[in-house]
Coordinates of C-alpha atoms in Angstrom, one line a residue:
Chain A
M1 CA 106.2 90.7 4.8
F2 CA 104.9 94.0 3.1
V3 CA 102.0 95.6 3.8
I4 CA 99.5 98.3 2.5
V5 CA 97.0 100.4 5.2
T6 CA 94.2 102.0 4.0
Y7 CA 91.9 103.9 6.6
D8 CA 88.9 105.9 6.5
V9 CA 88.7 107.6 10.0
E10 CA 86.4 110.6 11.4
V11 CA 88.6 113.8 10.8
K12 CA 89.5 114.7 14.3
R13 CA 91.5 111.8 14.3
I14 CA 93.1 111.4 10.7
N15 CA 96.4 113.1 12.6
K16 CA 96.9 110.9 15.4
I17 CA 96.5 108.1 13.1
R18 CA 98.9 109.6 10.3
K19 CA 101.3 109.8 13.0
K20 CA 101.1 106.8 14.3
L21 CA 101.6 105.4 11.1
K22 CA 104.3 107.2 9.8
E23 CA 106.3 105.6 12.9
Y24 CA 106.1 102.4 11.1
L25 CA 105.4 102.6 7.4
V26 CA 105.6 105.1 4.4
W27 CA 102.7 107.6 3.3
T28 CA 102.0 107.2 -0.2
Q29 CA 98.7 108.5 -0.6
N30 CA 95.7 110.2 0.9
S31 CA 94.9 107.2 3.4
V32 CA 97.7 104.8 2.4
F33 CA 100.5 104.0 4.0
E34 CA 102.5 101.2 2.8
G35 CA 106.1 99.1 3.3
E36 CA 108.0 96.4 4.4
I37 CA 106.9 95.0 8.2
T38 CA 107.7 92.5 11.1
K39 CA 104.9 90.9 12.4
G40 CA 106.1 92.0 15.6
K41 CA 106.0 95.6 14.6
L42 CA 102.5 95.3 12.6
D43 CA 101.2 93.6 16.0
R44 CA 102.7 96.5 17.9
C45 CA 101.4 99.3 15.3
L46 CA 98.3 98.0 15.4
N47 CA 97.8 97.6 18.9
E48 CA 98.3 101.6 19.2
L49 CA 96.3 102.2 16.3
T50 CA 93.0 100.2 17.7
K51 CA 93.5 102.6 20.8
I52 CA 93.2 105.8 19.0
M53 CA 90.3 104.9 16.5
K54 CA 86.6 104.3 17.6
E55 CA 85.9 100.7 16.0
N56 CA 82.3 101.8 15.6
I57 CA 83.3 104.7 13.5
D58 CA 86.7 104.3 11.9
S59 CA 87.8 101.8 9.0
L60 CA 91.0 100.4 9.0
Y61 CA 92.5 98.0 6.3
I62 CA 95.6 96.2 6.4
Y63 CA 96.7 94.3 2.9
K64 CA 99.3 91.9 3.9
V65 CA 101.9 90.0 1.7
E66 CA 104.5 87.6 3.1
N67 CA 106.8 87.9 0.3
P68 CA 107.5 91.4 -0.8
K69 CA 108.2 89.7 -4.3
H70 CA 104.5 88.7 -4.7
I71 CA 103.1 92.0 -5.3
K72 CA 103.8 95.1 -7.9
K73 CA 103.0 98.7 -7.5
D74 CA 102.0 100.7 -10.8
I75 CA 101.9 104.5 -10.7
Y76 CA 99.6 106.5 -13.1
G77 CA 100.0 110.3 -12.6
Q78 CA 102.2 111.8 -9.6
E79 CA 103.6 109.8 -7.1
K80 CA 102.3 111.9 -4.0
S81 CA 105.1 112.7 -1.3
F82 CA 104.4 112.9 2.6
D83 CA 105.2 116.8 1.9
D84 CA 102.5 117.2 -0.3
M85 CA 100.2 117.1 2.0
F86 CA 101.1 120.3 3.4
L87 CA 101.8 122.4 0.6
Chain B
M1 CA 95.1 88.5 -10.4
F2 CA 94.0 90.1 -7.3
V3 CA 94.5 94.0 -7.4
I4 CA 94.1 97.1 -4.6
V5 CA 93.7 100.7 -6.2
T6 CA 93.9 103.8 -4.4
Y7 CA 93.5 107.6 -6.3
D8 CA 94.2 111.0 -4.8
V9 CA 92.2 113.2 -7.8
E10 CA 91.0 116.3 -8.1
V11 CA 87.5 116.7 -6.3
K12 CA 85.8 117.5 -9.9
R13 CA 87.0 114.2 -11.0
I14 CA 86.3 111.9 -8.0
N15 CA 82.8 110.9 -9.5
K16 CA 84.0 109.6 -12.7
I17 CA 87.0 108.0 -11.6
R18 CA 84.9 106.2 -8.7
K19 CA 82.4 105.4 -11.5
K20 CA 84.8 103.6 -14.1
L21 CA 86.3 101.7 -11.0
K22 CA 82.6 100.3 -9.8
E23 CA 82.4 98.9 -13.9
Y24 CA 85.7 96.7 -12.6
L25 CA 86.4 96.4 -9.1
V26 CA 85.0 96.8 -5.5
W27 CA 84.8 100.1 -3.8
T28 CA 86.3 99.4 -0.4
Q29 CA 86.9 102.3 1.1
N30 CA 86.9 106.0 0.2
S31 CA 89.4 106.5 -2.8
V32 CA 90.5 102.2 -2.3
F33 CA 89.3 99.8 -4.4
E34 CA 89.8 96.1 -4.6
G35 CA 89.1 92.7 -6.4
E36 CA 90.3 89.9 -8.6
I37 CA 90.6 90.9 -12.5
T38 CA 92.2 89.5 -15.8
K39 CA 95.1 91.5 -17.0
G40 CA 93.1 92.1 -20.1
K41 CA 90.3 93.9 -18.3
L42 CA 92.9 95.7 -16.0
D43 CA 94.3 96.8 -19.4
R44 CA 91.0 98.3 -20.2
C45 CA 90.3 99.8 -16.8
L46 CA 93.9 101.7 -16.9
N47 CA 93.1 103.0 -20.5
E48 CA 89.9 104.5 -19.8
L49 CA 91.0 105.9 -16.1
T50 CA 94.4 107.5 -17.9
K51 CA 91.7 109.2 -20.2
I52 CA 89.9 110.5 -17.1
M53 CA 92.4 111.8 -14.7
K54 CA 94.8 114.8 -15.0
E55 CA 98.3 113.2 -15.3
N56 CA 100.1 115.9 -14.1
I57 CA 97.7 116.5 -11.3
D58 CA 96.2 113.1 -10.4
S59 CA 97.5 110.6 -8.3
L60 CA 96.8 106.6 -9.1
Y61 CA 98.3 103.6 -7.7
I62 CA 97.5 99.9 -8.8
Y63 CA 98.8 97.2 -6.5
K64 CA 99.0 94.0 -7.7
V65 CA 99.4 90.4 -6.6
E66 CA 99.5 87.4 -9.1
N67 CA 98.2 84.6 -7.0
P68 CA 95.0 86.3 -5.0
K69 CA 96.2 83.5 -2.3
H70 CA 99.5 85.6 -1.7
I71 CA 97.7 88.6 0.4
K72 CA 95.2 88.4 3.1
K73 CA 93.4 91.5 4.6
D74 CA 92.3 92.0 8.3
I75 CA 89.6 94.6 9.2
Y76 CA 89.7 97.2 11.8
G77 CA 86.6 98.8 12.7
Q78 CA 84.0 99.2 10.5
E79 CA 83.8 97.4 7.0
K80 CA 82.6 100.1 5.0
S81 CA 80.0 99.9 2.1
F82 CA 79.7 101.7 -1.4
D83 CA 76.3 103.0 0.3
D84 CA 78.0 104.9 3.4
M85 CA 79.4 107.1 1.3
F86 CA 75.9 108.7 0.1
L87 CA 74.1 108.9 3.9

């Protein structure tokens, strides 16, 4: 399946959340990860993420598309790469 | 169709981009809009957005799913509302 993960978390947890997501998916833009993943891996990823985040403060959305052919991505302007974040 | 729009733009343009997107879609999280929209309206929205953004600096992604039934959204932690941004 194809997933898009967007998150809005307190600054002090951003690096930990980002580091964990990077183990499973591709960073694509500020607070956005995407990629193909199995259900098993996604469950594991979410299990680990929910241990990091503070559910009463932080926000994390998972958009899931079973068949990757059912989603198309158009890019306007720059396609960001992970390194852009550390320039 | 169902779309998710994520953006990473220079601070001085964020409000304009956000205001424009709010005319067409629902703000759902920091730098993320979503919603159902016709192709015609999406084209008009993008036409207006590309006039606001600086394509050599800013980044805007449109994820499109023709049939809204093909995408599922799970929420972990808080479901943000537009007003949360101005608290």
